[in-house]
Short mmCIF file of C-alpha atoms in Angstrom, two decimals:
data_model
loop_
_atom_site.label_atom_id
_atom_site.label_comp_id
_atom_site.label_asym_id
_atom_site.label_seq_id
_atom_site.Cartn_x
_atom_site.Cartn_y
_atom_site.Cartn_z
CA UNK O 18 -14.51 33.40 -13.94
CA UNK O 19 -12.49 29.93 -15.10
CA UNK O 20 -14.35 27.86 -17.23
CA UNK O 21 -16.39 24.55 -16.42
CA UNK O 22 -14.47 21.70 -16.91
CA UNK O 23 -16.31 18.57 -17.52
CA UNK O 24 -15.13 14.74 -17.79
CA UNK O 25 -18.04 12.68 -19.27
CA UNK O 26 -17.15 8.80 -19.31
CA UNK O 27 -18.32 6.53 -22.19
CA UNK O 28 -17.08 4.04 -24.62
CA UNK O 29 -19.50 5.78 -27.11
CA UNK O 30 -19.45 9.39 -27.93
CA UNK O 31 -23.05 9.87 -27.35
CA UNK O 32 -23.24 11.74 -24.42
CA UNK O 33 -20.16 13.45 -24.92
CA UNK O 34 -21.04 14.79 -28.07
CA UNK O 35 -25.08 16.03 -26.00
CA UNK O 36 -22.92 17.54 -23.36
CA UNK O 37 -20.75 19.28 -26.39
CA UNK O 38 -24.10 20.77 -28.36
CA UNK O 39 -25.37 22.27 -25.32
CA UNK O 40 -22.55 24.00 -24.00
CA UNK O 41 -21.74 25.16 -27.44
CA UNK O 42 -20.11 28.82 -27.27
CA UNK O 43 -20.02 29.00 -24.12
CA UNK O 44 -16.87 29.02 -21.45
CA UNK O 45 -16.74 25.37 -21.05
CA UNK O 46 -14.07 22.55 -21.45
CA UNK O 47 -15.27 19.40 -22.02
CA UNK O 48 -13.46 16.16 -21.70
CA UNK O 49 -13.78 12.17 -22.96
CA UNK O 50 -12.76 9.31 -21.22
CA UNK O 51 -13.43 6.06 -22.65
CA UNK O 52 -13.15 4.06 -19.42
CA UNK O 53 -13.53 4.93 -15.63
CA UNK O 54 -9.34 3.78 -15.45
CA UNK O 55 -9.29 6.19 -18.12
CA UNK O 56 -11.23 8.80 -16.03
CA UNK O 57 -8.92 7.84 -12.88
CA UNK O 58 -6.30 8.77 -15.12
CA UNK O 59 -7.08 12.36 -16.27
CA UNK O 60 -7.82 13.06 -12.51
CA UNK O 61 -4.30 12.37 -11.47
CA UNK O 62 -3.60 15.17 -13.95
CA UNK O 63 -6.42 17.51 -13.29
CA UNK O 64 -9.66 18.77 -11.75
CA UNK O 65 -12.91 18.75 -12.83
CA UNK O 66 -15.92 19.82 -11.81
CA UNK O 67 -18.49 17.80 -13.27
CA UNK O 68 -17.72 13.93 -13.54
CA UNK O 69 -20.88 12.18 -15.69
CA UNK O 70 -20.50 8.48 -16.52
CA UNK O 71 -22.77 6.62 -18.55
CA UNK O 72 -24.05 4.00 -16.68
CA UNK O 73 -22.55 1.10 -19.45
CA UNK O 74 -19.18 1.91 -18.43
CA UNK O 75 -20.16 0.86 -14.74
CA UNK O 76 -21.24 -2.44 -15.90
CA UNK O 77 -18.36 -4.49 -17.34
CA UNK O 78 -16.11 -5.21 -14.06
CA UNK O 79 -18.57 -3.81 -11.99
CA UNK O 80 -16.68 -4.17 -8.83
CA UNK O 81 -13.33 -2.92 -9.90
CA UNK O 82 -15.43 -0.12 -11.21
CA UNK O 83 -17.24 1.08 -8.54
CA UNK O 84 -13.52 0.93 -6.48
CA UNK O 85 -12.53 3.55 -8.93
CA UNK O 86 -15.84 5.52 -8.96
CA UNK O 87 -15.81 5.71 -4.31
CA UNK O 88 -11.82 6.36 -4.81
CA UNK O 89 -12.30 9.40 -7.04
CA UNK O 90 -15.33 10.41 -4.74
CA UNK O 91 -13.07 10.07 -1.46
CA UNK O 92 -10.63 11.99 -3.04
CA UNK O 93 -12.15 14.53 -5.07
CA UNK O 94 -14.07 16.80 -3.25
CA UNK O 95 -15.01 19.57 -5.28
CA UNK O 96 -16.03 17.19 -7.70
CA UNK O 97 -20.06 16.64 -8.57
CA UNK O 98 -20.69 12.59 -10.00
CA UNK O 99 -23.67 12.56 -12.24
CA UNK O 100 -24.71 8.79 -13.50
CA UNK O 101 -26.69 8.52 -16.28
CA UNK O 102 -28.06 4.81 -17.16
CA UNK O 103 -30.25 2.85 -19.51
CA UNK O 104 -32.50 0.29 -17.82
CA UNK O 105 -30.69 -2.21 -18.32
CA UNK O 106 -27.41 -0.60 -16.52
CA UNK O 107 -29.64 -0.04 -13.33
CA UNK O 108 -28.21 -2.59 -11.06
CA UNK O 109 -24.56 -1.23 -11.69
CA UNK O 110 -25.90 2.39 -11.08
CA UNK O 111 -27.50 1.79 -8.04
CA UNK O 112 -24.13 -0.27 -6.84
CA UNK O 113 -22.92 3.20 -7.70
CA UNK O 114 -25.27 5.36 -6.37
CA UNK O 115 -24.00 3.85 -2.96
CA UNK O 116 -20.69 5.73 -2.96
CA UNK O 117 -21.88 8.67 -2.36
CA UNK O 118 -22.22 12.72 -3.75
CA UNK O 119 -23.64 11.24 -6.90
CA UNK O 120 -26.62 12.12 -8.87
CA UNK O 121 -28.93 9.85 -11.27
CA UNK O 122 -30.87 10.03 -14.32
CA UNK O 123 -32.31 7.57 -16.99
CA UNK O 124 -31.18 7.57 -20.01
CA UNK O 125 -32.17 8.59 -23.06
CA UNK O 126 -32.23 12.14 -21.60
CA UNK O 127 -33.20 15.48 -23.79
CA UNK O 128 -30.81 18.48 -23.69
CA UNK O 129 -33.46 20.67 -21.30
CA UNK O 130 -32.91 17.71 -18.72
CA UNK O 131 -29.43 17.12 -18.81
CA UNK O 132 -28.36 20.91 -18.83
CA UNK O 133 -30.58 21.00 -15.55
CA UNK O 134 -28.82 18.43 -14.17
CA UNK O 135 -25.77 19.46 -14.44
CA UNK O 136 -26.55 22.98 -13.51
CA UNK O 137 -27.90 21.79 -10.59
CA UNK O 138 -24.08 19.89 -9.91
CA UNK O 139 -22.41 23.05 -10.14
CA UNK O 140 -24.80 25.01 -8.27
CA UNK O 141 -24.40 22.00 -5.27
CA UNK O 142 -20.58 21.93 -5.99
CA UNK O 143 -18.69 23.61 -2.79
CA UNK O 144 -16.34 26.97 -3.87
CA UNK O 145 -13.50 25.24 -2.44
CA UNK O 146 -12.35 21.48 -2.98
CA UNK O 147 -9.21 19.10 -3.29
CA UNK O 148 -7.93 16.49 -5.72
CA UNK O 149 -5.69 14.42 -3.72
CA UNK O 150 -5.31 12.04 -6.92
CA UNK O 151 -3.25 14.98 -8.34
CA UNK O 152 0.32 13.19 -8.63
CA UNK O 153 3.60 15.93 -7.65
CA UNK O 154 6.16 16.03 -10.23
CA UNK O 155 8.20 12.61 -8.44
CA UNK O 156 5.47 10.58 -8.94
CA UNK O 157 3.83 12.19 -12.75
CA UNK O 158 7.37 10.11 -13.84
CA UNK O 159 6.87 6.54 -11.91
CA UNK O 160 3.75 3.88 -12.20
CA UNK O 161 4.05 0.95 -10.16
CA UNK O 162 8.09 0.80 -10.14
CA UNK O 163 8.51 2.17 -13.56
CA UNK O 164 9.78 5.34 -14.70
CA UNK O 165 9.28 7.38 -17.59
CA UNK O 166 8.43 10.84 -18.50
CA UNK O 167 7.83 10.33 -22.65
CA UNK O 168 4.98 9.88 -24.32
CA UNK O 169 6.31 6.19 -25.32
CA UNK O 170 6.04 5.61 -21.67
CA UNK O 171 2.73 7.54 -21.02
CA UNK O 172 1.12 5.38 -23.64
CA UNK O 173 2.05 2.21 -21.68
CA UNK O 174 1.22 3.47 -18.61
CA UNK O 175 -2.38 4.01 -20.00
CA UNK O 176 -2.42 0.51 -21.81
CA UNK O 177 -1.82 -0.92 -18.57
CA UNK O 178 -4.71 0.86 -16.84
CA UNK O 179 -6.91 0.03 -19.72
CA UNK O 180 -5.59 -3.79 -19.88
CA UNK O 181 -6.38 -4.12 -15.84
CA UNK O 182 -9.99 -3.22 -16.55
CA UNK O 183 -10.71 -6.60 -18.28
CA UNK O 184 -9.59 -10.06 -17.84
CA UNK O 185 -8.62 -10.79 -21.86
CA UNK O 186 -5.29 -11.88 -22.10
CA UNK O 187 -2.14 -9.89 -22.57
CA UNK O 188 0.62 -10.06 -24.55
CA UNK O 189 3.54 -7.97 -23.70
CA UNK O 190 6.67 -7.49 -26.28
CA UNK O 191 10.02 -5.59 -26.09
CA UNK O 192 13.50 -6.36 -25.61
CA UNK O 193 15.17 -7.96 -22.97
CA UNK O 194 15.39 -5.18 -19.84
CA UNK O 195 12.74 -3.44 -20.66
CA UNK O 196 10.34 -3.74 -17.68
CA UNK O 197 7.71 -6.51 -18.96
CA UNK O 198 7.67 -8.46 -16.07
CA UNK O 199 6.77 -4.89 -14.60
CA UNK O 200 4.02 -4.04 -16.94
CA UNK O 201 2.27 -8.00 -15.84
CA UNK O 202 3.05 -6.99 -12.01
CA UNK O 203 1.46 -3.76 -12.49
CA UNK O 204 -1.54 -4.97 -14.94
CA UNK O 205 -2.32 -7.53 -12.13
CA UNK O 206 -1.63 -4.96 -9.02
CA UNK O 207 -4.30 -2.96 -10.15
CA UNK O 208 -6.97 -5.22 -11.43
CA UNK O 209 -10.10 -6.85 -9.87
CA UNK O 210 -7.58 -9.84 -9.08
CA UNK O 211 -5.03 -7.83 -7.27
CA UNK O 212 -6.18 -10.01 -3.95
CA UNK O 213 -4.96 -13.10 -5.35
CA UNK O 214 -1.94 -15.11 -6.47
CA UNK O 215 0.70 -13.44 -9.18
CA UNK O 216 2.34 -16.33 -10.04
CA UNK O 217 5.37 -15.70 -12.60
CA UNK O 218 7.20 -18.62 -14.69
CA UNK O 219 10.02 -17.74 -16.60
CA UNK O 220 10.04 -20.01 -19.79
CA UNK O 221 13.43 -19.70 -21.19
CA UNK O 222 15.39 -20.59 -17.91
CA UNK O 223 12.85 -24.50 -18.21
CA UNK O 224 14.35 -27.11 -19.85
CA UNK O 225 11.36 -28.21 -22.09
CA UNK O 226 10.51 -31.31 -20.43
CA UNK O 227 9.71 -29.50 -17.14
CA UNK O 228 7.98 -26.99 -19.14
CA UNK O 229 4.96 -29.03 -18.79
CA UNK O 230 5.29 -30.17 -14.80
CA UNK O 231 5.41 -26.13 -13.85
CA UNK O 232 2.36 -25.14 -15.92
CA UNK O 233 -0.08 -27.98 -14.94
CA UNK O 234 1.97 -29.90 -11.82
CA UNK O 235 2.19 -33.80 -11.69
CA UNK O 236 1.31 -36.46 -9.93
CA UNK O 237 3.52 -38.68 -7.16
CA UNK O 238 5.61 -41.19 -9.87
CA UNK O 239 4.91 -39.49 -13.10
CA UNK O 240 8.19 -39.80 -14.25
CA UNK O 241 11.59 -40.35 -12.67
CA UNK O 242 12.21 -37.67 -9.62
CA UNK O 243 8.53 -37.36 -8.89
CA UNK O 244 8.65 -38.51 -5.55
CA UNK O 245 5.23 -36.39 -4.45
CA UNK O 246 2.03 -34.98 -6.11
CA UNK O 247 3.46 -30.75 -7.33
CA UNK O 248 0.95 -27.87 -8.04
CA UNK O 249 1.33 -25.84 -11.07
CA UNK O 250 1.23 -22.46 -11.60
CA UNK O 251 -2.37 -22.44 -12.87
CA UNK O 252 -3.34 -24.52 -9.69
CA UNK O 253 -1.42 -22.16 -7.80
CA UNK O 254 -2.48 -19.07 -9.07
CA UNK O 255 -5.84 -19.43 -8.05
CA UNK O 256 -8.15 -16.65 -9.37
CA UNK O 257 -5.27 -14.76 -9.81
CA UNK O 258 -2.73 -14.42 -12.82
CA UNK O 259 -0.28 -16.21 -14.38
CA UNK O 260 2.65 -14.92 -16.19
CA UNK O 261 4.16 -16.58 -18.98
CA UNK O 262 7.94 -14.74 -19.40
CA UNK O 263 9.62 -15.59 -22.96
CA UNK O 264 6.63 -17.61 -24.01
CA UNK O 265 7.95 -17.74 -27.32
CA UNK O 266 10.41 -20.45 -26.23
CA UNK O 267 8.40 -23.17 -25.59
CA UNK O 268 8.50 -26.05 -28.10
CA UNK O 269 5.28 -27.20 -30.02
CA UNK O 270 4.05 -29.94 -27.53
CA UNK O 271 3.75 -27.32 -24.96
CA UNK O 272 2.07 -24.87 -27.05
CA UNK O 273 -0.42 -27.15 -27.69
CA UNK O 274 -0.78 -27.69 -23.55
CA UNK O 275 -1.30 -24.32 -22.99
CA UNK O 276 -3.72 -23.72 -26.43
CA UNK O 277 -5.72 -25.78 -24.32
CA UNK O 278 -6.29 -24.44 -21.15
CA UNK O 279 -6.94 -21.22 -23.28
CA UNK O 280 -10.00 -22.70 -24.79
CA UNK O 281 -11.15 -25.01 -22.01
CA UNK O 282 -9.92 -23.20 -19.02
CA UNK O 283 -9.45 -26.70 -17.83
CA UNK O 284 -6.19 -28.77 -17.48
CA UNK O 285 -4.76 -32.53 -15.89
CA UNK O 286 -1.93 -33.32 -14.06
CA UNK O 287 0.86 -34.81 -15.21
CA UNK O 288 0.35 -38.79 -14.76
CA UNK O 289 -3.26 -37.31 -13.20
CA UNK O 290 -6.60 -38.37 -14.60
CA UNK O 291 -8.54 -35.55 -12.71
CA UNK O 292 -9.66 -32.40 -15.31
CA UNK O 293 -8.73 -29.38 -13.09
CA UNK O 294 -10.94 -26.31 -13.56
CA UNK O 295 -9.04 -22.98 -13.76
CA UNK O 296 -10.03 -19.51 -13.54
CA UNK O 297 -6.58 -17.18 -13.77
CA UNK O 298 -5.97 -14.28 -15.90
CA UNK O 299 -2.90 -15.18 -18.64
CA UNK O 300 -0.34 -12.74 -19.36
CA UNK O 301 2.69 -13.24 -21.48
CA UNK O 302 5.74 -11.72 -22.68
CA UNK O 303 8.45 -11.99 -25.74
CA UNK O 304 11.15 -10.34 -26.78
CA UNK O 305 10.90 -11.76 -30.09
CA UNK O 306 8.62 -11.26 -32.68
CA UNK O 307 5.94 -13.96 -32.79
CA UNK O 308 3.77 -12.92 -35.73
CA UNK O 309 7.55 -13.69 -37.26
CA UNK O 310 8.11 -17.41 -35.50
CA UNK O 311 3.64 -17.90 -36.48
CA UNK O 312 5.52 -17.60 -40.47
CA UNK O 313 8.40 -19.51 -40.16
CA UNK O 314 6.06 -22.21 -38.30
CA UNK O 315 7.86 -22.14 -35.08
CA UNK O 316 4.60 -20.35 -32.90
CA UNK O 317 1.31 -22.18 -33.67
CA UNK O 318 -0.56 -19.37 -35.39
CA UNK O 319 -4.02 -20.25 -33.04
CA UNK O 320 -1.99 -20.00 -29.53
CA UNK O 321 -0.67 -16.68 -30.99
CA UNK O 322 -4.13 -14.85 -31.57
CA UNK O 323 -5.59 -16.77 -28.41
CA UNK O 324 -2.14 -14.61 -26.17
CA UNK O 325 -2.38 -11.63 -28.31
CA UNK O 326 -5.82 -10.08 -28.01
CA UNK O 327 -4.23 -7.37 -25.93
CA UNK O 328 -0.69 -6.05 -27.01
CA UNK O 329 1.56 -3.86 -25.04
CA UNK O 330 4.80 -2.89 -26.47
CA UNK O 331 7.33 -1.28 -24.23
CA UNK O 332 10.01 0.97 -25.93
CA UNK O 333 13.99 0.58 -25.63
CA UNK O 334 15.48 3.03 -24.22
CA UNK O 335 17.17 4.37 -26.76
CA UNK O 336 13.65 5.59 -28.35
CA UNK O 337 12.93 7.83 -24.96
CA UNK O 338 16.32 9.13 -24.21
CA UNK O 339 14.95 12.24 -22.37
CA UNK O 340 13.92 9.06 -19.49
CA UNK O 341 17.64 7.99 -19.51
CA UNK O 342 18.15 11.06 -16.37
CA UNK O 343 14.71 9.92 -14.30
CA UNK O 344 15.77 6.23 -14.46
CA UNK O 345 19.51 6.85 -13.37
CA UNK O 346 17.80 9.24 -10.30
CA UNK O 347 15.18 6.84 -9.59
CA UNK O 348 17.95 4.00 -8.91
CA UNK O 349 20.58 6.48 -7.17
CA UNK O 350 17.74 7.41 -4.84
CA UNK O 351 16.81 3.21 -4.43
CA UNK O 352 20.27 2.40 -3.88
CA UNK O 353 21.20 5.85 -2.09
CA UNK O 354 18.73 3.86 0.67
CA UNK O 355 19.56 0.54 0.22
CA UNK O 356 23.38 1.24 1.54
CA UNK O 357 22.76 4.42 3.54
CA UNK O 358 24.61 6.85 1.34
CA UNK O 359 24.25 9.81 0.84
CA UNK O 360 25.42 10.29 -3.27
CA UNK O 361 23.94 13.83 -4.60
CA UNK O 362 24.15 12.80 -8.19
CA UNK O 363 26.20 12.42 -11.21
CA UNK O 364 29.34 14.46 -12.73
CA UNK O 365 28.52 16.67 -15.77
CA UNK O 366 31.39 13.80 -17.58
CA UNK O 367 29.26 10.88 -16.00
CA UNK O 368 25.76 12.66 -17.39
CA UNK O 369 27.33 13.32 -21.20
CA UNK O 370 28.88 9.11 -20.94
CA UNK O 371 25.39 7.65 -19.04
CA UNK O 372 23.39 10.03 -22.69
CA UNK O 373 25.72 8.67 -25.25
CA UNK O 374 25.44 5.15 -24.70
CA UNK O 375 22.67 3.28 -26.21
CA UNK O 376 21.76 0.80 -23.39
CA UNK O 377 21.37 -2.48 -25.17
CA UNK O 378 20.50 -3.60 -22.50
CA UNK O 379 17.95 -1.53 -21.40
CA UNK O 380 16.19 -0.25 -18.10
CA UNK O 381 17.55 -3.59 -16.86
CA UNK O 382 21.43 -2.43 -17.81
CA UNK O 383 20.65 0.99 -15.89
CA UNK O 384 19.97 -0.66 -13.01
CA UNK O 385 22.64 -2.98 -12.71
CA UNK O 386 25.26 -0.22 -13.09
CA UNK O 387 23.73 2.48 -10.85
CA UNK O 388 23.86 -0.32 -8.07
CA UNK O 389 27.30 -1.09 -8.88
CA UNK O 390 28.49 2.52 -9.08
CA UNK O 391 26.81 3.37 -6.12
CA UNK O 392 28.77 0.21 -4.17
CA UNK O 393 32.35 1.66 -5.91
CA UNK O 394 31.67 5.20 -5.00
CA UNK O 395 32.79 7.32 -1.45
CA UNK O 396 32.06 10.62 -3.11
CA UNK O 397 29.27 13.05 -3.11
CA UNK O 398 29.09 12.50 -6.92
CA UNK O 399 29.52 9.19 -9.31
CA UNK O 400 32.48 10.13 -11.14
CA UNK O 401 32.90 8.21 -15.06
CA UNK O 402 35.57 5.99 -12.83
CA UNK O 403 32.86 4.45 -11.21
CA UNK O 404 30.64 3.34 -14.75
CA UNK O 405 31.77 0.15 -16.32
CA UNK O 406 34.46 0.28 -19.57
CA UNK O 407 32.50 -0.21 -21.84
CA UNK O 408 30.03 3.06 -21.00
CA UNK O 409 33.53 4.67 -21.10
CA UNK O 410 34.02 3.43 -24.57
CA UNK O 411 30.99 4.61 -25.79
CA UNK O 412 28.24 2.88 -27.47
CA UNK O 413 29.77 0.24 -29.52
CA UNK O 414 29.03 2.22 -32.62
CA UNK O 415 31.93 4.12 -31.70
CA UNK O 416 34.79 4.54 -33.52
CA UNK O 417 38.26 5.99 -33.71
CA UNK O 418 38.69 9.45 -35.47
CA UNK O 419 41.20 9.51 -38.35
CA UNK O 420 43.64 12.38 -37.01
CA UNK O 421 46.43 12.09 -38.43
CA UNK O 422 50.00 13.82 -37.57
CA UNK O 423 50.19 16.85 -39.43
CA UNK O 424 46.65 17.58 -39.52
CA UNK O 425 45.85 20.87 -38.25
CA UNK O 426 43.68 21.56 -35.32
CA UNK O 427 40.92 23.21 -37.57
CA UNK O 428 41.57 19.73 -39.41
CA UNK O 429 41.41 17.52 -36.55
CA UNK O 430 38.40 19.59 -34.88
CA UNK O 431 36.47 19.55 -37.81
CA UNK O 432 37.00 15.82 -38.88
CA UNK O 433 36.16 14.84 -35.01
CA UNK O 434 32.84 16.91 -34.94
CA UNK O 435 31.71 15.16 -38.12
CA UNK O 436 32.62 11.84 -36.55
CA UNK O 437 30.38 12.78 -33.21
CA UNK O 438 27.63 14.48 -35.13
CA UNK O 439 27.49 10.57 -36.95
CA UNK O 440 27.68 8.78 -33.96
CA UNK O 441 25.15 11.15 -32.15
CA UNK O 442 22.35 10.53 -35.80
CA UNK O 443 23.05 14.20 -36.18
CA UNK O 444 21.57 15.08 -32.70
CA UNK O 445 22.84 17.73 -31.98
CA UNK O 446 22.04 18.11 -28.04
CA UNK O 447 23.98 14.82 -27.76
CA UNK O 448 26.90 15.43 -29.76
CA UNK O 449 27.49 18.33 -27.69
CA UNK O 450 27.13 16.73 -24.33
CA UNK O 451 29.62 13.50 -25.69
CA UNK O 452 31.85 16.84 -26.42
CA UNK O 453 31.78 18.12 -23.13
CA UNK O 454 30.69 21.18 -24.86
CA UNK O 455 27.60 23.73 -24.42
CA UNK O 456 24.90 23.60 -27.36
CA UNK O 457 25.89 26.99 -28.38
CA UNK O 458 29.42 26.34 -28.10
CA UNK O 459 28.43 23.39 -30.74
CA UNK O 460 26.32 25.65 -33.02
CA UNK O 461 29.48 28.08 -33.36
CA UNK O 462 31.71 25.32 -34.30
CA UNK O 463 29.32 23.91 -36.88
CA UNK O 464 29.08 27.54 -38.28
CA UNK O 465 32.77 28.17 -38.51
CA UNK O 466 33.03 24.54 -40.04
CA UNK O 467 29.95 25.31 -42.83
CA UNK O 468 28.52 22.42 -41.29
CA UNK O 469 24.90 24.25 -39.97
CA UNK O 470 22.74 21.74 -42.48
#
């Protein structure tokens, strides 16, 4: 007989840790989710029998919430809901209690009571049941048009789940290619405000005196070239979200503008008199490091802790190598589509080149040079003839191996094995594939060389 598996839901342990004493010893598995995104989260990777949520977790975005709660009921068949409030997280259980299969008690509940309860779940769950949440392999590695397999990317994935359930602002760092505007498309697509305007603005491309005009609009004849009244993107987004991309390149009068309508959630026109009310949802991004420009005086230190009271930092790709394959098949299967071919995948050559580089430029750079290698190619395969020079160059760390005439070829393998190894930070899985070698064929060399460290 397989165990019980249990998910109780809570941003306090207290229930878990009730559930945990009673089933003490016995054949049970018993899970902790801190959030019902959380919860939505685990069921994409597994079953469980027993779902109970305490009734607080219901409460704070109610209706996004209760989405969650009648998707995982929809879906989850052999799963029994159990609700468990406090009085004063009635009105969000009853909202609750509306979705159906579900079963209530008040809380503060004794052990006797609750093990009832749940006994009475199991003994009302049905012997057979699906979990259509469960994700297949394709889609474990994408979220929302991003890919990623690692647990750098996992982590993100779950930031942005946790991020959507709240309306705090967002501040999202990495370097440039690495998917923030993304991570705000996806925080917004799956929030209460996913009805509603995204509006992006890209900060770095604005001169700084139009900076101003595409935040907050102007009026007809506010300066030269206003020839009619123009809606900013906090008019425009209109319950909905704003991005702010490269927000670290506005200059100080700005970041005073938008300090602002961070406190007041209010704003005026440009030439206007009127004090616009706002109510959007404020995400940024950076690739630089503000808490840096906040020392050197070039961020005002108050705008900085009013963006970043949630932080999401997405990884290069260099720190998730093992992703490098899923993005370069995710965008040979987009592009594959986009000009009906029919490309099966990459040469062992163009695998080992694509796994030495280091991708400065990111998911961004991957993107650009599937698309163009799919465009060059007209075989089944890309071939290293179709990647750009300087992936056939190598990383830009790269460089030539001091052979010299007369060396021997134990000489000259030995001195260009050492030079690999280097460029490869002594992994050895990639210094083999930039050899063209097998790992074992690697290991044998490094043995005959003394070089097994």
């Amino acid at each position: 007989m397989s165990s019980l598996k249990i998910l109780v839901v809570e941003a306090s342990k207290l229930v878990f840790d009730q559930v945990r004493r009673i089933y003490n010893g016995q054949p049970t598995e018993i899970f902790l989710a801190k959030s019902l995104g959380h919860a939505f989260e685990q069921f994409e990777e597994m079953t469980f029998d027993i779902l109970i949520i305490n009734g607080s977790a219901l409460r704070r975005n109610i209706d996004h919430s209760i989405d969650l709660l009648e998707t995982i009921s929809n879906n989850c068949s052999i799963t029994q809901i159990i609700i468990l409030a406090e009085k004063k997280d009635l009105m969000a259980a009853s909202s609750a209690l509306r979705t159906g299969s579900c079963q209530y008690s008040r809380l503060p509940i004794d052990d006797k009571e609750l093990k009832m309860l749940i006994d009475a779940a199991e003994h009302n769950r049905p012997e057979y049941g699906m979990n259509l949440l469960l994700k297949d392999d394709l889609k474990k590695t994408s979220f929302h048009d991003m890919v990623g397999a690692s647990g750098l990317m996992k982590e993100v994935f779950r930031q942005i789940r946790q991020a959507a359930m709240s309306d705090i602002p967002v501040l999202i760092s990495g370097e440039t290619g690495t998917g923030k505007d993304l991570v705000a498309n996806a925080i917004h697509q799956i929030s209460a405000r996913q009805e509603y305007p995204f509006i992006p603005i890209h900060l770095g491309s604005l001169p700084s005196e139009l900076v101003s005009s595409e935040l907050f609009g102007h009026e007809k004849g506010a300066f030269t070239g206003a020839w009619k009244r123009h809606k900013g993107s906090f008019e425009k987004a209109k319950k909905g979200t704003v991005f702010l991309d490269e927000v670290g390149t506005i200059d100080q009068k700005n970041q005073v503008a938008l300090l602002r309508v961070l406190e007041t959630q209010s704003f005026n026109r440009i030439g206007g008199t009127v004090n616009i009310k706002t109510n959007v949802r404020v995400v940024a991004a950076t690739n630089e490091n503000l808490a840096v420009a906040v020392a050197k005086k070039k961020f005002r230190e108050d705008l900085f802790y009013r963006l970043d009271v949630f932080s999401i930092t997405i990884p290069p790709v260099r720190k998730r190598p093992g992703d490098i394959s899923l993005l370069v098949d995710y965008y040979l299967r987009r592009f594959n589509d986009a000009y009906q071919k029919n490309i099966m995948g990459l040469s062992p050559q163009c695998i080992s080149i694509m796994e030495a580089y280091e991708w400065p430029g990111n998911v961004r750079e991957i993107k650009n040079i599937i698309h163009r290698a799919v465009v060059l190619c007209d075989e089944k395969v890309l071939l290293p003839k179709h990647l750009p020079k300087r992936l056939l160059e190598g990383s830009g760390n790269s460089h030539p191996v001091d052979i010299r005439v007369g060396d021997s070829l134990e000489e000259a393998e030995y001195k260009l094995i050492v030079e690999t190894l280097n460029a490869a930070m002594n992994n050895k899985s990639r210094a083999a594939k930039i050899l063209g070698i097998s790992r074992r064929a690697l290991y044998n060399k490094l043995e005959k060389h003394n070089l097994m460290l």
